[in-house]
PDB file of C-alpha atoms in Angstrom:
ATOM      1  CA  UNK A  66     210.200 -94.678 136.342  1.00 50.00           C
ATOM      2  CA  UNK A  67     213.109 -94.906 133.902  1.00 48.00           C
ATOM      3  CA  UNK A  68     212.830 -98.104 131.936  1.00 47.00           C
ATOM      4  CA  UNK A  69     216.540 -98.864 131.804  1.00 45.00           C
ATOM      5  CA  UNK A  70     218.956-101.488 133.017  1.00 42.00           C
ATOM      6  CA  UNK A  71     220.766 -99.838 135.968  1.00 44.00           C
ATOM      7  CA  UNK A  72     224.450-100.252 136.613  1.00 43.00           C
ATOM      8  CA  UNK A  73     225.612-102.625 139.317  1.00 37.00           C
ATOM      9  CA  UNK A  74     226.276 -99.593 141.498  1.00 42.00           C
ATOM     10  CA  UNK A  75     222.573 -98.680 141.362  1.00 48.00           C
ATOM     11  CA  UNK A  76     221.515-101.907 143.047  1.00 44.00           C
ATOM     12  CA  UNK A  77     224.462-102.956 145.193  1.00 46.00           C
ATOM     13  CA  UNK A  78     225.763-105.390 142.582  1.00 47.00           C
ATOM     14  CA  UNK A  79     222.402-107.179 142.329  1.00 66.00           C
ATOM     15  CA  UNK A  80     220.814-108.147 139.033  1.00 89.00           C
ATOM     16  CA  UNK A  81     217.355-106.810 138.195  1.00 88.00           C
ATOM     17  CA  UNK A  82     214.546-108.064 135.989  1.00 87.00           C
ATOM     18  CA  UNK A  83     215.046-106.552 132.508  1.00 86.00           C
ATOM     19  CA  UNK A  84     212.158-104.523 131.100  1.00 89.00           C
ATOM     20  CA  UNK A  85     210.044-105.003 134.242  1.00 93.00           C
ATOM     21  CA  UNK A  86     209.357-102.186 136.705  1.00 94.00           C
ATOM     22  CA  UNK A  87     206.959-101.026 139.408  1.00 97.00           C
ATOM     23  CA  UNK A  88     204.905 -97.829 139.453  1.00 97.00           C
ATOM     24  CA  UNK A  89     203.384 -96.801 142.766  1.00 97.00           C
ATOM     25  CA  UNK A  90     200.404 -94.530 143.453  1.00 98.00           C
ATOM     26  CA  UNK A  91     200.682 -93.309 147.041  1.00 98.00           C
ATOM     27  CA  UNK A  92     197.426 -91.831 148.344  1.00 98.00           C
ATOM     28  CA  UNK A  93     197.135 -89.633 151.425  1.00 97.00           C
ATOM     29  CA  UNK A  94     194.265 -87.652 152.928  1.00 97.00           C
ATOM     30  CA  UNK A  95     194.647 -84.133 154.370  1.00 95.00           C
ATOM     31  CA  UNK A  96     192.448 -81.044 154.812  1.00 93.00           C
ATOM     32  CA  UNK A  97     189.456 -82.805 153.286  1.00 94.00           C
ATOM     33  CA  UNK A  98     191.252 -83.673 150.049  1.00 97.00           C
ATOM     34  CA  UNK A  99     192.774 -86.826 148.572  1.00 97.00           C
ATOM     35  CA  UNK A 100     196.419 -86.329 147.647  1.00 98.00           C
ATOM     36  CA  UNK A 101     199.025 -88.288 145.697  1.00 98.00           C
ATOM     37  CA  UNK A 102     202.799 -88.282 146.069  1.00 98.00           C
ATOM     38  CA  UNK A 103     204.753 -87.239 142.944  1.00 98.00           C
ATOM     39  CA  UNK A 104     208.420 -86.859 141.959  1.00 98.00           C
ATOM     40  CA  UNK A 105     209.938 -83.983 139.946  1.00 98.00           C
ATOM     41  CA  UNK A 106     212.821 -85.020 137.690  1.00 97.00           C
ATOM     42  CA  UNK A 107     216.247 -83.395 138.083  1.00 96.00           C
ATOM     43  CA  UNK A 108     216.641 -80.096 136.282  1.00 96.00           C
ATOM     44  CA  UNK A 109     213.106 -80.191 134.828  1.00 96.00           C
ATOM     45  CA  UNK A 110     209.511 -79.250 135.588  1.00 96.00           C
ATOM     46  CA  UNK A 111     208.337 -82.773 134.708  1.00 97.00           C
ATOM     47  CA  UNK A 112     206.588 -84.929 137.293  1.00 98.00           C
ATOM     48  CA  UNK A 113     205.912 -88.646 137.557  1.00 98.00           C
ATOM     49  CA  UNK A 114     204.783 -91.323 139.987  1.00 98.00           C
ATOM     50  CA  UNK A 115     207.354 -93.020 142.226  1.00 97.00           C
ATOM     51  CA  UNK A 116     208.598 -96.378 141.040  1.00 96.00           C
ATOM     52  CA  UNK A 117     211.597 -98.564 140.505  1.00 93.00           C
ATOM     53  CA  UNK A 118     213.063-101.852 139.371  1.00 92.00           C
ATOM     54  CA  UNK A 119     212.805-105.315 140.904  1.00 94.00           C
ATOM     55  CA  UNK A 120     215.883-107.128 142.123  1.00 93.00           C
ATOM     56  CA  UNK A 121     216.304-110.759 141.149  1.00 93.00           C
ATOM     57  CA  UNK A 122     216.737-111.539 144.837  1.00 92.00           C
ATOM     58  CA  UNK A 123     213.406-110.098 146.065  1.00 94.00           C
ATOM     59  CA  UNK A 124     209.692-110.866 145.792  1.00 95.00           C
ATOM     60  CA  UNK A 125     207.679-108.379 143.724  1.00 96.00           C
ATOM     61  CA  UNK A 126     205.624-107.297 146.752  1.00 96.00           C
ATOM     62  CA  UNK A 127     208.809-106.784 148.755  1.00 96.00           C
ATOM     63  CA  UNK A 128     210.214-104.636 145.956  1.00 96.00           C
ATOM     64  CA  UNK A 129     207.094-102.447 146.130  1.00 97.00           C
ATOM     65  CA  UNK A 130     207.406-102.185 149.914  1.00 96.00           C
ATOM     66  CA  UNK A 131     211.064-101.186 149.584  1.00 95.00           C
ATOM     67  CA  UNK A 132     210.311 -98.497 147.004  1.00 95.00           C
ATOM     68  CA  UNK A 133     207.426 -97.105 149.056  1.00 96.00           C
ATOM     69  CA  UNK A 134     209.478 -97.040 152.248  1.00 96.00           C
ATOM     70  CA  UNK A 135     212.284 -95.197 150.457  1.00 96.00           C
ATOM     71  CA  UNK A 136     209.866 -92.521 149.249  1.00 96.00           C
ATOM     72  CA  UNK A 137     207.755 -92.138 152.418  1.00 97.00           C
ATOM     73  CA  UNK A 138     210.010 -93.079 155.329  1.00 95.00           C
ATOM     74  CA  UNK A 139     207.258 -95.336 156.689  1.00 95.00           C
ATOM     75  CA  UNK A 140     207.944 -98.773 158.135  1.00 90.00           C
ATOM     76  CA  UNK A 141     204.446-100.230 157.755  1.00 88.00           C
ATOM     77  CA  UNK A 142     202.554 -99.596 154.509  1.00 90.00           C
ATOM     78  CA  UNK A 143     199.232-100.853 153.175  1.00 94.00           C
ATOM     79  CA  UNK A 144     199.520-101.575 149.460  1.00 95.00           C
ATOM     80  CA  UNK A 145     197.601-103.403 146.765  1.00 96.00           C
ATOM     81  CA  UNK A 146     198.692-104.609 143.328  1.00 97.00           C
ATOM     82  CA  UNK A 147     195.987-103.352 140.973  1.00 97.00           C
ATOM     83  CA  UNK A 148     197.049-103.713 137.320  1.00 98.00           C
ATOM     84  CA  UNK A 149     199.836-104.634 134.903  1.00 97.00           C
ATOM     85  CA  UNK A 150     200.583-102.118 132.159  1.00 97.00           C
ATOM     86  CA  UNK A 151     201.968-103.913 129.132  1.00 94.00           C
ATOM     87  CA  UNK A 152     200.880-102.245 125.909  1.00 93.00           C
ATOM     88  CA  UNK A 153     203.498-102.387 123.154  1.00 91.00           C
ATOM     89  CA  UNK A 154     203.407 -98.591 122.829  1.00 90.00           C
ATOM     90  CA  UNK A 155     202.583 -97.142 126.227  1.00 92.00           C
ATOM     91  CA  UNK A 156     203.989 -93.693 125.430  1.00 91.00           C
ATOM     92  CA  UNK A 157     206.254 -91.878 122.951  1.00 87.00           C
ATOM     93  CA  UNK A 158     209.651 -93.306 123.862  1.00 86.00           C
ATOM     94  CA  UNK A 159     211.671 -90.792 121.844  1.00 89.00           C
ATOM     95  CA  UNK A 160     209.858 -87.837 123.375  1.00 91.00           C
ATOM     96  CA  UNK A 161     210.555 -89.132 126.896  1.00 91.00           C
ATOM     97  CA  UNK A 162     214.221 -89.761 126.073  1.00 90.00           C
ATOM     98  CA  UNK A 163     214.631 -86.213 124.723  1.00 91.00           C
ATOM     99  CA  UNK A 164     213.145 -84.742 127.925  1.00 93.00           C
ATOM    100  CA  UNK A 165     215.326 -86.802 130.268  1.00 94.00           C
ATOM    101  CA  UNK A 166     218.546 -87.284 128.265  1.00 92.00           C
ATOM    102  CA  UNK A 167     220.479 -85.127 130.763  1.00 92.00           C
ATOM    103  CA  UNK A 168     219.441 -87.485 133.598  1.00 91.00           C
ATOM    104  CA  UNK A 169     219.729 -90.903 131.943  1.00 89.00           C
ATOM    105  CA  UNK A 170     221.961 -92.050 129.097  1.00 87.00           C
ATOM    106  CA  UNK A 171     219.686 -92.324 126.009  1.00 85.00           C
ATOM    107  CA  UNK A 172     221.381 -95.625 125.138  1.00 82.00           C
ATOM    108  CA  UNK A 173     220.193 -97.145 128.425  1.00 80.00           C
ATOM    109  CA  UNK A 174     216.461 -97.045 127.684  1.00 83.00           C
ATOM    110  CA  UNK A 175     214.516-100.145 126.747  1.00 81.00           C
ATOM    111  CA  UNK A 176     212.402-100.077 123.596  1.00 82.00           C
ATOM    112  CA  UNK A 177     209.570-101.566 125.614  1.00 86.00           C
ATOM    113  CA  UNK A 178     208.826-101.892 129.348  1.00 89.00           C
ATOM    114  CA  UNK A 179     206.140-103.637 131.381  1.00 95.00           C
ATOM    115  CA  UNK A 180     205.062-102.085 134.664  1.00 97.00           C
ATOM    116  CA  UNK A 181     203.188-103.545 137.632  1.00 98.00           C
ATOM    117  CA  UNK A 182     200.980-100.989 139.362  1.00 98.00           C
ATOM    118  CA  UNK A 183     200.537-100.748 143.138  1.00 98.00           C
ATOM    119  CA  UNK A 184     198.515 -98.292 145.160  1.00 98.00           C
ATOM    120  CA  UNK A 185     199.310 -97.476 148.781  1.00 97.00           C
ATOM    121  CA  UNK A 186     197.232 -95.830 151.504  1.00 97.00           C
ATOM    122  CA  UNK A 187     199.228 -93.867 154.074  1.00 96.00           C
ATOM    123  CA  UNK A 188     198.711 -91.500 156.989  1.00 95.00           C
ATOM    124  CA  UNK A 189     199.608 -88.127 155.443  1.00 96.00           C
ATOM    125  CA  UNK A 190     200.947 -86.730 158.730  1.00 94.00           C
ATOM    126  CA  UNK A 191     203.425 -89.605 159.128  1.00 95.00           C
ATOM    127  CA  UNK A 192     205.042 -89.349 155.684  1.00 96.00           C
ATOM    128  CA  UNK A 193     208.457 -87.781 155.115  1.00 95.00           C
ATOM    129  CA  UNK A 194     208.675 -87.471 151.295  1.00 97.00           C
ATOM    130  CA  UNK A 195     212.079 -88.362 149.834  1.00 96.00           C
ATOM    131  CA  UNK A 196     213.173 -87.928 146.194  1.00 96.00           C
ATOM    132  CA  UNK A 197     215.175 -90.680 144.496  1.00 93.00           C
ATOM    133  CA  UNK A 198     218.450 -90.549 142.549  1.00 92.00           C
ATOM    134  CA  UNK A 199     216.730 -89.238 139.401  1.00 94.00           C
ATOM    135  CA  UNK A 200     214.609 -86.518 140.999  1.00 97.00           C
ATOM    136  CA  UNK A 201     214.917 -83.213 142.870  1.00 97.00           C
ATOM    137  CA  UNK A 202     211.604 -83.152 144.717  1.00 97.00           C
ATOM    138  CA  UNK A 203     209.009 -85.488 146.209  1.00 98.00           C
ATOM    139  CA  UNK A 204     205.769 -83.664 147.027  1.00 97.00           C
ATOM    140  CA  UNK A 205     202.088 -84.168 147.708  1.00 98.00           C
ATOM    141  CA  UNK A 206     199.640 -82.981 145.044  1.00 98.00           C
ATOM    142  CA  UNK A 207     195.903 -82.537 145.424  1.00 98.00           C
ATOM    143  CA  UNK A 208     194.378 -85.168 143.153  1.00 97.00           C
ATOM    144  CA  UNK A 209     192.381 -82.680 141.053  1.00 96.00           C
ATOM    145  CA  UNK A 210     195.492 -80.532 140.492  1.00 98.00           C
ATOM    146  CA  UNK A 211     197.869 -83.250 139.236  1.00 98.00           C
ATOM    147  CA  UNK A 212     199.676 -81.979 136.092  1.00 97.00           C
ATOM    148  CA  UNK A 213     200.422 -83.874 132.893  1.00 97.00           C
ATOM    149  CA  UNK A 214     202.795 -86.621 134.032  1.00 98.00           C
ATOM    150  CA  UNK A 215     205.628 -88.335 132.201  1.00 97.00           C
ATOM    151  CA  UNK A 216     205.253 -91.792 130.646  1.00 96.00           C
ATOM    152  CA  UNK A 217     201.678 -93.106 130.942  1.00 97.00           C
ATOM    153  CA  UNK A 218     201.433 -92.137 134.604  1.00 98.00           C
ATOM    154  CA  UNK A 219     198.195 -90.161 134.296  1.00 98.00           C
ATOM    155  CA  UNK A 220     196.593 -93.353 133.002  1.00 98.00           C
ATOM    156  CA  UNK A 221     198.134 -95.361 135.859  1.00 98.00           C
ATOM    157  CA  UNK A 222     196.850 -92.839 138.414  1.00 98.00           C
ATOM    158  CA  UNK A 223     193.368 -92.952 136.898  1.00 98.00           C
ATOM    159  CA  UNK A 224     193.369 -96.753 137.002  1.00 98.00           C
ATOM    160  CA  UNK A 225     194.576 -96.769 140.623  1.00 98.00           C
ATOM    161  CA  UNK A 226     191.771 -94.432 141.725  1.00 98.00           C
ATOM    162  CA  UNK A 227     189.219 -96.571 139.882  1.00 97.00           C
ATOM    163  CA  UNK A 228     190.551 -99.689 141.626  1.00 97.00           C
ATOM    164  CA  UNK A 229     190.442 -97.968 145.030  1.00 96.00           C
ATOM    165  CA  UNK A 230     186.806 -96.981 144.469  1.00 95.00           C
ATOM    166  CA  UNK A 231     185.880-100.530 143.477  1.00 93.00           C
ATOM    167  CA  UNK A 232     187.562-101.937 146.579  1.00 93.00           C
ATOM    168  CA  UNK A 233     186.396 -99.212 148.954  1.00 92.00           C
ATOM    169  CA  UNK A 234     183.994-101.483 150.836  1.00 91.00           C
ATOM    170  CA  UNK A 235     186.468-104.357 151.170  1.00 91.00           C
ATOM    171  CA  UNK A 236     189.738-102.703 152.239  1.00 91.00           C
ATOM    172  CA  UNK A 237     190.659-100.959 155.535  1.00 92.00           C
ATOM    173  CA  UNK A 238     190.730 -97.579 153.812  1.00 94.00           C
ATOM    174  CA  UNK A 239     189.808 -95.437 156.811  1.00 92.00           C
ATOM    175  CA  UNK A 240     192.270 -97.152 159.107  1.00 91.00           C
ATOM    176  CA  UNK A 241     195.139 -96.427 156.705  1.00 95.00           C
ATOM    177  CA  UNK A 242     194.271 -92.902 155.521  1.00 96.00           C
ATOM    178  CA  UNK A 243     193.007 -91.311 158.753  1.00 95.00           C
ATOM    179  CA  UNK A 244     194.972 -90.424 161.859  1.00 93.00           C
ATOM    180  CA  UNK A 245     194.596 -92.602 164.943  1.00 94.00           C
ATOM    181  CA  UNK A 246     191.938 -90.210 166.292  1.00 94.00           C
ATOM    182  CA  UNK A 247     189.466 -88.524 163.943  1.00 95.00           C
ATOM    183  CA  UNK A 248     186.041 -86.898 163.796  1.00 94.00           C
ATOM    184  CA  UNK A 249     183.004 -88.249 161.987  1.00 94.00           C
ATOM    185  CA  UNK A 250     183.043 -85.298 159.508  1.00 93.00           C
ATOM    186  CA  UNK A 251     186.700 -86.055 158.705  1.00 95.00           C
ATOM    187  CA  UNK A 252     185.863 -89.685 157.993  1.00 95.00           C
ATOM    188  CA  UNK A 253     182.944 -88.706 155.777  1.00 95.00           C
ATOM    189  CA  UNK A 254     185.057 -86.186 153.834  1.00 96.00           C
ATOM    190  CA  UNK A 255     187.650 -88.904 153.257  1.00 96.00           C
ATOM    191  CA  UNK A 256     185.044 -91.112 151.567  1.00 95.00           C
ATOM    192  CA  UNK A 257     183.698 -88.134 149.589  1.00 96.00           C
ATOM    193  CA  UNK A 258     187.223 -87.289 148.372  1.00 96.00           C
ATOM    194  CA  UNK A 259     187.763 -90.840 147.129  1.00 96.00           C
ATOM    195  CA  UNK A 260     184.334 -91.179 145.519  1.00 95.00           C
ATOM    196  CA  UNK A 261     184.289 -87.667 144.082  1.00 94.00           C
ATOM    197  CA  UNK A 262     180.705 -87.148 145.259  1.00 94.00           C
ATOM    198  CA  UNK A 263     178.748 -85.980 148.294  1.00 94.00           C
ATOM    199  CA  UNK A 264     177.385 -88.310 150.993  1.00 94.00           C
ATOM    200  CA  UNK A 265     174.299 -87.755 153.170  1.00 94.00           C
ATOM    201  CA  UNK A 266     175.879 -87.007 156.598  1.00 92.00           C
ATOM    202  CA  UNK A 267     172.993 -88.401 158.683  1.00 91.00           C
ATOM    203  CA  UNK A 268     172.890 -91.732 156.866  1.00 93.00           C
ATOM    204  CA  UNK A 269     176.673 -91.942 156.890  1.00 93.00           C
ATOM    205  CA  UNK A 270     177.009 -91.462 160.642  1.00 93.00           C
ATOM    206  CA  UNK A 271     174.169 -93.887 161.316  1.00 93.00           C
ATOM    207  CA  UNK A 272     175.750 -96.624 159.174  1.00 93.00           C
ATOM    208  CA  UNK A 273     179.199 -96.154 160.671  1.00 94.00           C
ATOM    209  CA  UNK A 274     177.946 -96.206 164.257  1.00 93.00           C
ATOM    210  CA  UNK A 275     175.688 -99.210 163.603  1.00 93.00           C
ATOM    211  CA  UNK A 276     178.611-101.108 162.063  1.00 93.00           C
ATOM    212  CA  UNK A 277     180.526-100.959 165.339  1.00 94.00           C
ATOM    213  CA  UNK A 278     183.874-100.281 163.637  1.00 94.00           C
ATOM    214  CA  UNK A 279     184.509 -97.054 165.576  1.00 96.00           C
ATOM    215  CA  UNK A 280     184.827 -96.276 169.271  1.00 96.00           C
ATOM    216  CA  UNK A 281     183.634 -92.911 170.565  1.00 95.00           C
ATOM    217  CA  UNK A 282     186.264 -91.312 172.802  1.00 95.00           C
ATOM    218  CA  UNK A 283     185.737 -88.998 175.757  1.00 94.00           C
ATOM    219  CA  UNK A 284     187.527 -86.307 173.789  1.00 92.00           C
ATOM    220  CA  UNK A 285     186.621 -83.570 171.348  1.00 90.00           C
ATOM    221  CA  UNK A 286     188.670 -81.936 168.619  1.00 83.00           C
ATOM    222  CA  UNK A 287     189.805 -78.570 169.897  1.00 78.00           C
ATOM    223  CA  UNK A 288     190.794 -75.392 168.133  1.00 66.00           C
ATOM    224  CA  UNK A 289     187.755 -75.162 165.836  1.00 64.00           C
ATOM    225  CA  UNK A 290     185.639 -72.027 165.453  1.00 57.00           C
ATOM    226  CA  UNK A 291     182.359 -73.940 165.670  1.00 67.00           C
ATOM    227  CA  UNK A 292     181.227 -76.613 168.118  1.00 72.00           C
ATOM    228  CA  UNK A 293     184.000 -79.096 168.813  1.00 75.00           C
ATOM    229  CA  UNK A 294     183.080 -82.529 167.344  1.00 88.00           C
ATOM    230  CA  UNK A 295     183.687 -85.792 169.151  1.00 92.00           C
ATOM    231  CA  UNK A 296     186.778 -87.834 168.403  1.00 96.00           C
ATOM    232  CA  UNK A 297     186.670 -91.507 167.421  1.00 97.00           C
ATOM    233  CA  UNK A 298     189.130 -94.300 166.804  1.00 96.00           C
ATOM    234  CA  UNK A 299     188.767 -97.608 164.980  1.00 96.00           C
ATOM    235  CA  UNK A 300     187.979-100.917 166.629  1.00 95.00           C
ATOM    236  CA  UNK A 301     190.523-102.818 164.509  1.00 92.00           C
ATOM    237  CA  UNK A 302     189.147-106.261 165.339  1.00 94.00           C
ATOM    238  CA  UNK A 303     185.560-105.307 164.479  1.00 95.00           C
ATOM    239  CA  UNK A 304     186.684-103.443 161.361  1.00 92.00           C
ATOM    240  CA  UNK A 305     188.500-106.533 160.050  1.00 92.00           C
ATOM    241  CA  UNK A 306     185.532-108.779 160.867  1.00 94.00           C
ATOM    242  CA  UNK A 307     183.212-106.491 158.880  1.00 93.00           C
ATOM    243  CA  UNK A 308     185.544-106.467 155.870  1.00 91.00           C
ATOM    244  CA  UNK A 309     185.988-110.228 155.899  1.00 91.00           C
ATOM    245  CA  UNK A 310     182.267-110.800 156.456  1.00 90.00           C
ATOM    246  CA  UNK A 311     181.069-109.071 153.307  1.00 88.00           C
ATOM    247  CA  UNK A 312     182.300-105.495 153.386  1.00 89.00           C
ATOM    248  CA  UNK A 313     181.557-102.063 154.787  1.00 88.00           C
ATOM    249  CA  UNK A 314     178.946-100.339 152.605  1.00 85.00           C
ATOM    250  CA  UNK A 315     178.635 -96.674 153.576  1.00 76.00           C
ATOM    251  CA  UNK A 316     176.538 -95.427 150.623  1.00 68.00           C
TER     252      UNK A 316
END
């Protein structure tokens, strides 16, 4: 996000924390692939992660929730703070200013900015992407196809994915990325997309069923060319007990 001090109009006459911002990595899962929500800046082909500034009157977590709700349209969002980015030279400031001078007054940029990183897990089908005041588009990108981003946002995205992988066994990942009803192959592909590697399907299904975190429904997924697989949904209480009791290890 732009590392500038906004006018009072930008934040309803509320003061913000100078030189401190949030950058948010919003993950979704669709068609067997992990996706991330990106913004395209006005009048350019440059993309970046969503983000924003923190009002003096709000908690940092609440600021992240506000920013994520503005970009996704969702009321309930799972998010985790994963890292603070505070290098003295995070990126080439002058190069960024030259690319975005038509959007933001060059005199408004800070010489240095510190950013708190959050990642969010959302149900792809429930998101209504919304651009912000600096951008023309807000779109999903397949993770492997993400272009060169502005600022140090490729580094932030890489760090967010690493953090998600480390916490995979201890966070309700499936409950937040999958639809309410899902098939076992869909769940397995979700984990494969996050890990970037293949999983043995027989061992995976056995571990998931033995864990008790899913309930098999008397329904199948229709409209497929091959045999229709069974649908499942999460047992939220059991899922939370497993996570709090040591984690869900699927590989």
